[in-house]
Short mmCIF file of C-alpha atoms in Angstrom, two decimals:
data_model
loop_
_atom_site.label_atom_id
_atom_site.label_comp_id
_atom_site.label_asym_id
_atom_site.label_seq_id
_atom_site.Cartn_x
_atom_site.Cartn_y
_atom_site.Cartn_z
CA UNK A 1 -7.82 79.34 -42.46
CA UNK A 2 -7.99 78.68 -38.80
CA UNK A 3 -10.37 78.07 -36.63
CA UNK A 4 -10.46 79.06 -32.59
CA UNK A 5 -12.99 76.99 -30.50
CA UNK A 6 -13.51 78.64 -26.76
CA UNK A 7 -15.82 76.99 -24.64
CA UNK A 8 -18.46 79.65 -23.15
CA UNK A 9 -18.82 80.57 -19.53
CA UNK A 10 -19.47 78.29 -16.87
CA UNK A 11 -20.81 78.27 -14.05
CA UNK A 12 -17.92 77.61 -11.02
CA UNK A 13 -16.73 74.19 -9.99
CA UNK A 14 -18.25 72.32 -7.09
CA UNK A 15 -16.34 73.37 -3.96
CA UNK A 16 -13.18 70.31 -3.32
CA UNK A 17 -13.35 69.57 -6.91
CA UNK A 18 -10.01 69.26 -8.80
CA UNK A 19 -8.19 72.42 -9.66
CA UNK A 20 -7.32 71.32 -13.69
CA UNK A 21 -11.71 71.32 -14.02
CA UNK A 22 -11.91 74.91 -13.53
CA UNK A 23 -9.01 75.69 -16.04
CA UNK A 24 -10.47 72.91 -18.31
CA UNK A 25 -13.90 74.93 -18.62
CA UNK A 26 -12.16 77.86 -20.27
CA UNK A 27 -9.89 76.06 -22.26
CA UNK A 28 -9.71 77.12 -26.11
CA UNK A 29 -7.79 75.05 -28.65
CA UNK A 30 -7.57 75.65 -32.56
CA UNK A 31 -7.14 73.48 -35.63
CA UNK A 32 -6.50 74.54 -39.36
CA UNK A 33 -9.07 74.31 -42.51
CA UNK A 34 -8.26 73.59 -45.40
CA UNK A 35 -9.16 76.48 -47.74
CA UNK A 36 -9.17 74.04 -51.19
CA UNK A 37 -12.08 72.07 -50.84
CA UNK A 38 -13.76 70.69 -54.09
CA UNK A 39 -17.26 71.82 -54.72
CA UNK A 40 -17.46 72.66 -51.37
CA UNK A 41 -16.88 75.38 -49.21
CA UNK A 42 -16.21 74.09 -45.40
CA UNK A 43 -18.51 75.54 -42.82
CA UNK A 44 -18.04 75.32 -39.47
CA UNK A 45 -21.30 75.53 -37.09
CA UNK A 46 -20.83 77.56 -34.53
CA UNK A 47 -19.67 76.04 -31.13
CA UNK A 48 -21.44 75.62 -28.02
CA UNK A 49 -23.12 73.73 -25.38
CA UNK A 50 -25.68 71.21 -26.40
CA UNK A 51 -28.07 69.40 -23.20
CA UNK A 52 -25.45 67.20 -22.16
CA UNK A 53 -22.44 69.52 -21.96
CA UNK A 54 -20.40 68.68 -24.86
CA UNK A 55 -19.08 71.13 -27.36
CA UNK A 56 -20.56 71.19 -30.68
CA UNK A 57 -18.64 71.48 -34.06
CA UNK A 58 -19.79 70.51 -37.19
CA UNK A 59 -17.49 70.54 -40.23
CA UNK A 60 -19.36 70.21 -43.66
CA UNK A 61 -17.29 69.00 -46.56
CA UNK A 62 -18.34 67.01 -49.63
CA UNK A 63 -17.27 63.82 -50.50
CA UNK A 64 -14.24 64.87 -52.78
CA UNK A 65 -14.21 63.18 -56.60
CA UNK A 66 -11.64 65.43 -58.17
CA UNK A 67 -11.35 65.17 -62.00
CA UNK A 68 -13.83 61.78 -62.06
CA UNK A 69 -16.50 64.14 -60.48
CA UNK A 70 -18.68 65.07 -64.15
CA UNK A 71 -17.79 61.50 -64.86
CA UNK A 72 -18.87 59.77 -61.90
CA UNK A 73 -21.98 62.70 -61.77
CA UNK A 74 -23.30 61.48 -65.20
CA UNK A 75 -22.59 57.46 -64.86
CA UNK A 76 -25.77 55.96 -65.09
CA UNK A 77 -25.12 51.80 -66.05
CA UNK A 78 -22.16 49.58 -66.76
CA UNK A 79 -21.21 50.70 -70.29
CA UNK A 80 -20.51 54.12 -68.55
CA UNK A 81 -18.72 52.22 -65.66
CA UNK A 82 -16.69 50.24 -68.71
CA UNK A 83 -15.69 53.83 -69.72
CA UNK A 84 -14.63 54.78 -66.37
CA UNK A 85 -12.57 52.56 -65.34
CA UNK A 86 -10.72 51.43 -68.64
CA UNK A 87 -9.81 54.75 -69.36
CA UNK A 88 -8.55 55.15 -65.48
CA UNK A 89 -6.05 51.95 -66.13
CA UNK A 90 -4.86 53.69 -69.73
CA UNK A 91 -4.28 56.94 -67.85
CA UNK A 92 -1.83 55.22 -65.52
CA UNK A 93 -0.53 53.29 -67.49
CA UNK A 94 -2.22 49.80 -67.40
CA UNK A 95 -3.89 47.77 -70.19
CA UNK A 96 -6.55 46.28 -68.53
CA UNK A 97 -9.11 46.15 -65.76
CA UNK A 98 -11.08 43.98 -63.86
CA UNK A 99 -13.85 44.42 -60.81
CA UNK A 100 -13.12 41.22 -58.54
CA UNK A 101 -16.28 39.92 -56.46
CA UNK A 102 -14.32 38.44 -53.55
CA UNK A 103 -16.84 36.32 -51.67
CA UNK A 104 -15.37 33.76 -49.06
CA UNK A 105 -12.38 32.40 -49.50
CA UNK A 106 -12.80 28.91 -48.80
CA UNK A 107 -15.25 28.53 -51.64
CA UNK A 108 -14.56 26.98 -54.80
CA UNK A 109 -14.39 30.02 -57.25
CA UNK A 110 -13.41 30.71 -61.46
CA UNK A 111 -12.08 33.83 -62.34
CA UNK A 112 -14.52 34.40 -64.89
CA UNK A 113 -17.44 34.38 -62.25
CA UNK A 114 -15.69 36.46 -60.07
CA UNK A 115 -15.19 39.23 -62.50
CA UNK A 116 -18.50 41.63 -62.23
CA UNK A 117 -17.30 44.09 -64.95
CA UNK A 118 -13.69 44.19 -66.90
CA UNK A 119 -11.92 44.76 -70.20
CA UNK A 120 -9.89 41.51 -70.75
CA UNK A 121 -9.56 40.21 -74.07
CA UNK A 122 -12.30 37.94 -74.84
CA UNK A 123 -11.70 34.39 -73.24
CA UNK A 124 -8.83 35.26 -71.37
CA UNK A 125 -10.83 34.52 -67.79
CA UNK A 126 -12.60 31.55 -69.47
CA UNK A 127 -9.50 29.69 -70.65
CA UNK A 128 -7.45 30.45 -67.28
CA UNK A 129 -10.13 28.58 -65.76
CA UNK A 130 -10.03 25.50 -67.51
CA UNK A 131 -6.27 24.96 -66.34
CA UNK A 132 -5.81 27.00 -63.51
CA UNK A 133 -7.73 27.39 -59.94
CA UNK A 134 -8.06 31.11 -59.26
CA UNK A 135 -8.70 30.19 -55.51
CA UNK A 136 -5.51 28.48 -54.90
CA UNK A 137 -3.50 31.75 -56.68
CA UNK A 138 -1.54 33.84 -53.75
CA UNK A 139 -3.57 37.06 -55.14
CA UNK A 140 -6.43 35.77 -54.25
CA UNK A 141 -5.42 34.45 -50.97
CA UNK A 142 -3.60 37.65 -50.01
CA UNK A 143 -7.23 40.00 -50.68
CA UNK A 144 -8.78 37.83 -47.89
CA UNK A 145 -5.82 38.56 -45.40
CA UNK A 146 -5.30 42.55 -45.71
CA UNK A 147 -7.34 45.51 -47.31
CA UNK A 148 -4.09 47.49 -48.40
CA UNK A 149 -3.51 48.07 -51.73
CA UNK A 150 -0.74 45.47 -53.53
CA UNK A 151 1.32 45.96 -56.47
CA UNK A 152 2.53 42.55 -57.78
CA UNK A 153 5.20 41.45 -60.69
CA UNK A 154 5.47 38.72 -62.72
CA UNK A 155 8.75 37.58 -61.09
CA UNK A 156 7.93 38.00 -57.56
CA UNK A 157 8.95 34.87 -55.47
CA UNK A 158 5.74 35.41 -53.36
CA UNK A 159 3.70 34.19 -55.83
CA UNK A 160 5.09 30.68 -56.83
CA UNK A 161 5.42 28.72 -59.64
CA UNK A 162 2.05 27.04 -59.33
CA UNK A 163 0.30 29.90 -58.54
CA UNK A 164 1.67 32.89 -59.89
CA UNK A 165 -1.51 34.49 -61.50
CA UNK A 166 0.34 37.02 -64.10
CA UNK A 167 2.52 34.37 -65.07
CA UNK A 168 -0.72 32.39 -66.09
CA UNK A 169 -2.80 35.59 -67.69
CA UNK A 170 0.39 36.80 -69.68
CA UNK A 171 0.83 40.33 -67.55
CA UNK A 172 4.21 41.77 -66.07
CA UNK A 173 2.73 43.78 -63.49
CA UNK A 174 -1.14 43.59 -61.27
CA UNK A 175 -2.21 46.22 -58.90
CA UNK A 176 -4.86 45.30 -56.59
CA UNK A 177 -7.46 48.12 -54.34
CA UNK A 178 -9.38 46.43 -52.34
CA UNK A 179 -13.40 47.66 -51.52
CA UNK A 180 -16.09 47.36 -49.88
CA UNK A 181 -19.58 47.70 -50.86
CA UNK A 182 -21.88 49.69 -48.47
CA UNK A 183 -23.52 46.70 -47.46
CA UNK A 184 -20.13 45.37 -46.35
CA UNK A 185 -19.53 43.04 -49.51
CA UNK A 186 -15.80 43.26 -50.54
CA UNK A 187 -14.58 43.67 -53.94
CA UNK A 188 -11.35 44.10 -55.85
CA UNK A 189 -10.49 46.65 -58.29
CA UNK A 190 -7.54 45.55 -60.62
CA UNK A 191 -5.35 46.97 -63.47
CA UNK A 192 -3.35 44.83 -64.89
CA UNK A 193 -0.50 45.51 -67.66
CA UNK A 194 3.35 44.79 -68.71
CA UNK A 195 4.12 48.63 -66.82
CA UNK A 196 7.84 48.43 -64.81
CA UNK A 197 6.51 50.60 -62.08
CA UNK A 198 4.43 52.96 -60.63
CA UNK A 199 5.37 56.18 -58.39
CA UNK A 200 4.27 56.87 -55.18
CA UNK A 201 1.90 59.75 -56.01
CA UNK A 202 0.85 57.91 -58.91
CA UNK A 203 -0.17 54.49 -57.09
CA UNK A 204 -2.22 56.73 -54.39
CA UNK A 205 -3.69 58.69 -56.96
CA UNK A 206 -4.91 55.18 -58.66
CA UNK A 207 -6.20 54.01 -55.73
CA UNK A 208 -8.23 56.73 -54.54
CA UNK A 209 -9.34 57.15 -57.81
CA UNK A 210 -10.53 53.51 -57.77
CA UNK A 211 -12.22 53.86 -54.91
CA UNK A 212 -14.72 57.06 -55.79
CA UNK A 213 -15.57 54.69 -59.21
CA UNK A 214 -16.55 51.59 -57.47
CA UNK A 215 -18.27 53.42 -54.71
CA UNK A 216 -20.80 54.88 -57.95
CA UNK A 217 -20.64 51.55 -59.04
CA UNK A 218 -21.58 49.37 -56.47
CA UNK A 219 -24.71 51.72 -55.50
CA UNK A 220 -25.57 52.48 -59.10
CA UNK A 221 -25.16 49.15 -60.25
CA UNK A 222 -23.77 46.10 -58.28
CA UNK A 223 -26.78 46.95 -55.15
CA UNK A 224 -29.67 46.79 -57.78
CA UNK A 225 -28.59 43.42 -58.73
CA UNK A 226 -27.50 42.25 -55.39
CA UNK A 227 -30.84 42.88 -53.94
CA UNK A 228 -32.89 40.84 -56.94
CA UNK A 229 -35.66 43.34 -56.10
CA UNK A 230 -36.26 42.45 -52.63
CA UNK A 231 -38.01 44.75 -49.81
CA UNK A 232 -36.26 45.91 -46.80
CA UNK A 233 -38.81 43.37 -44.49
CA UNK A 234 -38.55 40.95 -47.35
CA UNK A 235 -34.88 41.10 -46.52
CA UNK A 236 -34.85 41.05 -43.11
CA UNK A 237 -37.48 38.16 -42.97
CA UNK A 238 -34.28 36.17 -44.92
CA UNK A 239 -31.81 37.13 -42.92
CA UNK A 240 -33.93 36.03 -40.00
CA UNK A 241 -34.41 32.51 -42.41
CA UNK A 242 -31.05 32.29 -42.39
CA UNK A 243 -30.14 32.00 -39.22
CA UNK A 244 -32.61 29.24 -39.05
CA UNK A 245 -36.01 30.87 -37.79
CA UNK A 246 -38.87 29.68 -38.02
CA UNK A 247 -42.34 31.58 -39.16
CA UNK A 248 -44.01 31.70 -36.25
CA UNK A 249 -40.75 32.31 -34.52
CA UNK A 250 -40.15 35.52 -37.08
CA UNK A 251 -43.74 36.44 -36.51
CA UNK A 252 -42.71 37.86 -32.57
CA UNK A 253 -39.42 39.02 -33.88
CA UNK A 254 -40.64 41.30 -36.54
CA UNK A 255 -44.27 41.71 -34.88
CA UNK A 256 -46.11 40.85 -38.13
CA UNK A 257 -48.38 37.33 -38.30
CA UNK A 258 -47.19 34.29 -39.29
CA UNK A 259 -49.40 34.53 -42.26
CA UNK A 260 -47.87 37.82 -43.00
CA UNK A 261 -44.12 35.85 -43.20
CA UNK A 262 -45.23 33.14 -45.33
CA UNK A 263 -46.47 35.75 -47.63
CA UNK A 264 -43.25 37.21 -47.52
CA UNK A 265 -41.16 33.53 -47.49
CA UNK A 266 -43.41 32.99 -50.84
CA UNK A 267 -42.59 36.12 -52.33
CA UNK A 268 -38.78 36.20 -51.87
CA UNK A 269 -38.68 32.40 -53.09
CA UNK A 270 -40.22 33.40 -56.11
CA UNK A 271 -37.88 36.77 -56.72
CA UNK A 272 -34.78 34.74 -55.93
CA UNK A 273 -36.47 31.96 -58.73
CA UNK A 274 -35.89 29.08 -56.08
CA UNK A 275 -38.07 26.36 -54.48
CA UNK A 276 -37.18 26.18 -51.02
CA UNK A 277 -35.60 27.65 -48.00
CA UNK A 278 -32.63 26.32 -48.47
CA UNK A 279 -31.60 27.24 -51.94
CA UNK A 280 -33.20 30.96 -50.99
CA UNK A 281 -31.00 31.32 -48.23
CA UNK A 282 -27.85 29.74 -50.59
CA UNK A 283 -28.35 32.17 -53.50
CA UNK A 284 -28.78 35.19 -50.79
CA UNK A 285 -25.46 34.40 -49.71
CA UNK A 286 -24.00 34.07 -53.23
CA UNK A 287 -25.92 37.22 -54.46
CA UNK A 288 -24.61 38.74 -51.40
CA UNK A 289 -27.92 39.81 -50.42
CA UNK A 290 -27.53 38.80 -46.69
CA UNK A 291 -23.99 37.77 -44.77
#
């Protein structure tokens, strides 16, 4: 379907203005719809002039899910997450998956506290950690330097002999989507198997795919736990803590009393079960709660 835009009827240029203004002002262009939209028709609102001059388009889609979208519509916790994605690595071809909680990369980290949901056989994070440091693996390293997907084999010479994390967990072949949380945390999405390849269409379809799940599963799941309970001025009292405010300082920011933040201070120490300012604002960076 396509779509012709034509600006309406204006008035004349200014006298000495450019020529190329008047012929701007009546200047139509078109663009093509797509007619295959899923769940969604696209509308387009008509076009005009709004206060400042500008043409107006709107173009209405919904967010497009494709065959996960009664999956993703009915998910409601992590066993249906589990589902989700395990049966997404089978259907391309992968044995396992795992949901990597990135964090920064200069802290000391173990796979196994990394991993927020995944189907690995039991102990298989556990025991890597005891002779291996996941931090120090190229993987790892390589998430906190680009967000484009990365397909990795056992025998590839970028990963090293000391380092090469499918050596150590006993795969042939890791492919690693990297996402982001709404809140800005990032995350990993792996599958993980002895496949020899993946296609083109394939490896975009897994990604995308990926992508939709963790999107459900970070606001269905990962957000209720990242935010321990806390208020929207609870949090932004902490992230005011953080960056080393005091209460009566807060007070003027947020234009509540100082009483009003120590209420606050003493509430979020006991949600986040800590016992001072310090540890609260060190498990709200952990928990990702704050940046």
């Amino acid at each position: 379907m396509k779509a012709t835009l034509t600006s309406p009827p204006s008035r004349s240029p200014p006298p000495g203005s450019h020529p190329a203004l008047a012929e701007r002002r009546q200047t139509s262009f078109s663009f093509e719809i797509p007619v295959a939209c899923h769940r969604s028709h696209v509308k387009l609102v008509a076009a005009g002039q709004s206060g400042d001059g500008r043409v107006v388009a709107n173009l209405l889609t919904n967010h497009r899910r494709y065959h996960l979208d009664s999956d993703l519509e009915k998910a409601l916790n992590r066993v249906d997450f589990f589902r989700i994605f395990h049966t997404m690595s089978l259907r391309h071809g992968f044995d396992h998956f795992g949901i990597l909680q990135l964090g920064n990369e200069g802290d000391a980290c173990m796979l196994s506290h990394r991993l927020v949901l995944h189907d690995l056989p039991s102990g298989l994070a556990e025991e890597y950690d005891k002779r291996h440091r996941f931090g120090d693996s190229v993987v790892f390293k390589t998430l906190h330097r680009s967000v484009i997907p990365s397909i990795w084999k056992a025998d590839d010479p970028h990963l090293g002999n000391g380092s090469n994390l499918l050596a150590q967990l006993g795969f042939d072949m890791l492919i690693c989507v990297p996402v982001t949380g709404i809140n800005g945390a990032r995350y990993a999405v792996l599958f993980l198997g002895d496949c020899e390849e993946i296609a083109k269409p394939a490896h975009f379809e897994l990604c995308y795919d990926a992508l939709c799940a963790f999107d459900y599963f970070y606001r269905l799941v990962l957000s209720n736990k990242a935010g321990l309970g806390l208020t929207p001025r609870e949090t932004e009292i902490l992230r005011w803590i953080s960056h080393g405010k005091t209460a009566s300082e807060i007070a003027l920011i947020v234009s509540v009393s100082e009483h009003t933040v120590n209420s606050h201070t003493a509430t979020i120490l006991k949600k986040l079960d800590v016992v001072n300012r310090t540890q609260m604002v060190a498990k709200a960076i952990r928990e990702q709660i704050i940046q």
